[in-house]
Each structure stands twice: as C-alpha cells, then as structure tokens.
Amino acid sequence: MSFDLSFEIRDGYIVGVVTGVIDTPEQLLRKIRTMLHKALDSNMNRFLMDERGLELHLEAHDIIQVANRLEYRNVQFLGGRSACLCNPGFVEQYRACETAYHNRSLSYKVFEREADAVAWLMR
C-alpha cells in the first residue's frame, strides 16, 4: 500500500492532507519531495501536515536515514517549516522524526491540536 497527498493553500501556509501507509524510507522521501515541489510552485514554505489518517510504519533507523538524506541535500537551507498533526497510534515514530529532523536543523514539530500547530507555524 502507499499514501495519498493533497494540498490546499490557506492564508500564509499550505495544508497537506496525507492518508494511507508509509512503510519505506523511499515513500517518506517521495512525500517530502512532493512537499518541496509544492513549496517551489506556490512560493510558500510553511506546511500544516494533517497526517492523522496516515500509518507511519518506519523504524528509527529508517527515519534517521531519511533525515541524513535531507541534510545531505541541504534541505535545511530552504527555510521551510512543517507542523504535523499525527496519527495518535504512531506518536513514537513521529517523535523520532521530530528529533532526527531537529538534530539536522530542519524545522518540524508534532502537535495534537491544529490551533497550536498553526500558532507555531505562523510565528
């Protein structure tokens, strides 16, 4: 199985809704590449990612591998910011992403409430 990703432009940021399953590092990188293309097309780099309908079946090693590839490609210098509403059944995996990305100077944070996510995103 794979995932579906759709976008909506809001006032100052992009909302991405992701559903389905991500179970390989390549799929996670494909999702991120799609986000990068959307940022370039829209000239916006702030994302509210609604991933409450996504199952993230990755191990810590997979997440670190993805973070390393993003760092190698200098994604951190693009200045993007992502707030993520995650599937409650996969909080551990999302917290691992948050830590791995943060350690590579990528601006990514996991939230439970949309209002909190938008406030952080727009500050």
XYZ file of C-alpha atoms in Angstrom:
123
model
C 0.000 0.000 0.000
C 1.025 3.618 -0.387
C -0.197 7.057 0.527
C -2.256 9.881 -0.968
C -1.332 13.536 -0.530
C -3.465 16.558 -1.360
C -2.786 20.254 -0.805
C -4.826 23.350 -0.030
C -3.460 26.891 0.180
C -4.530 28.879 3.224
C -3.591 32.355 4.386
C 0.193 32.156 4.608
C 0.663 28.387 4.609
C -0.080 25.145 2.806
C -2.222 22.392 4.293
C -1.208 18.910 3.224
C -3.540 16.002 3.966
C -1.878 12.596 3.886
C -3.707 9.282 4.141
C -2.670 5.671 3.667
C 0.556 3.949 4.681
C 4.228 4.848 4.517
C 6.387 1.826 5.206
C 9.664 2.534 3.409
C 12.164 5.388 3.591
C 11.694 5.900 -0.163
C 7.970 6.543 0.324
C 8.697 9.102 3.056
C 11.218 10.800 0.775
C 8.630 10.822 -2.031
C 6.176 12.592 0.287
C 8.822 15.162 1.230
C 9.843 15.717 -2.413
C 6.184 16.358 -3.263
C 6.061 18.942 -0.470
C 9.236 20.612 -1.756
C 7.777 20.842 -5.262
C 4.580 22.355 -3.861
C 6.639 24.911 -1.919
C 8.521 25.900 -5.065
C 5.343 26.065 -7.185
C 3.440 28.170 -4.643
C 6.361 30.259 -3.355
C 5.375 29.255 0.201
C 7.414 27.186 2.626
C 5.186 26.712 5.664
C 3.211 23.482 5.880
C 0.494 22.229 8.179
C 0.580 18.491 7.540
C -2.559 16.639 8.582
C -1.316 13.068 8.826
C -3.940 11.754 11.236
C -5.065 9.328 8.519
C -1.538 8.055 7.812
C 0.099 4.947 9.219
C 3.838 5.565 9.553
C 5.455 2.119 9.675
C 9.121 3.113 9.915
C 11.821 2.148 12.391
C 14.137 4.712 13.966
C 16.919 3.621 11.613
C 14.700 4.374 8.583
C 13.805 7.809 9.938
C 17.462 8.658 10.573
C 18.316 7.508 7.050
C 15.715 9.916 5.634
C 16.904 12.783 7.843
C 20.501 12.171 6.742
C 19.480 12.292 3.076
C 17.606 15.560 3.630
C 20.637 17.050 5.362
C 22.932 15.835 2.571
C 20.681 17.614 0.046
C 20.798 20.803 2.190
C 17.029 20.934 2.598
C 17.504 22.826 5.872
C 18.745 25.869 3.913
C 15.409 26.239 2.136
C 13.936 27.670 5.350
C 10.818 25.511 5.378
C 8.704 24.948 8.447
C 6.357 21.988 8.997
C 3.801 21.496 11.744
C 2.382 17.975 11.816
C -0.877 16.626 13.188
C -0.066 12.938 13.528
C -1.970 9.702 13.823
C -2.225 9.031 17.591
C -1.316 5.376 17.046
C 2.096 6.333 15.653
C 3.223 9.113 18.001
C 6.504 7.347 18.771
C 7.501 7.311 15.095
C 6.528 10.963 14.659
C 8.520 11.974 17.748
C 11.515 10.132 16.262
C 11.077 12.199 13.083
C 10.854 15.374 15.133
C 14.105 14.565 16.954
C 16.018 13.420 13.860
C 14.922 16.461 11.836
C 15.597 18.878 14.690
C 19.120 17.453 15.064
C 19.709 18.360 11.404
C 18.345 21.916 11.712
C 15.046 21.122 9.996
C 12.063 22.999 11.402
C 9.482 20.277 12.130
C 7.216 19.849 15.137
C 4.423 17.436 16.050
C 1.154 18.697 17.538
C -2.084 17.267 18.856
C -4.222 20.355 18.207
C -4.478 22.273 14.954
C -4.710 25.670 16.686
C -1.375 25.056 18.431
C 0.211 23.861 15.189
C -0.919 26.944 13.239
C 0.237 29.305 16.019
C 3.723 27.728 15.959
C 3.801 27.628 12.186
C 2.989 31.303 11.736
C 5.196 32.786 14.441
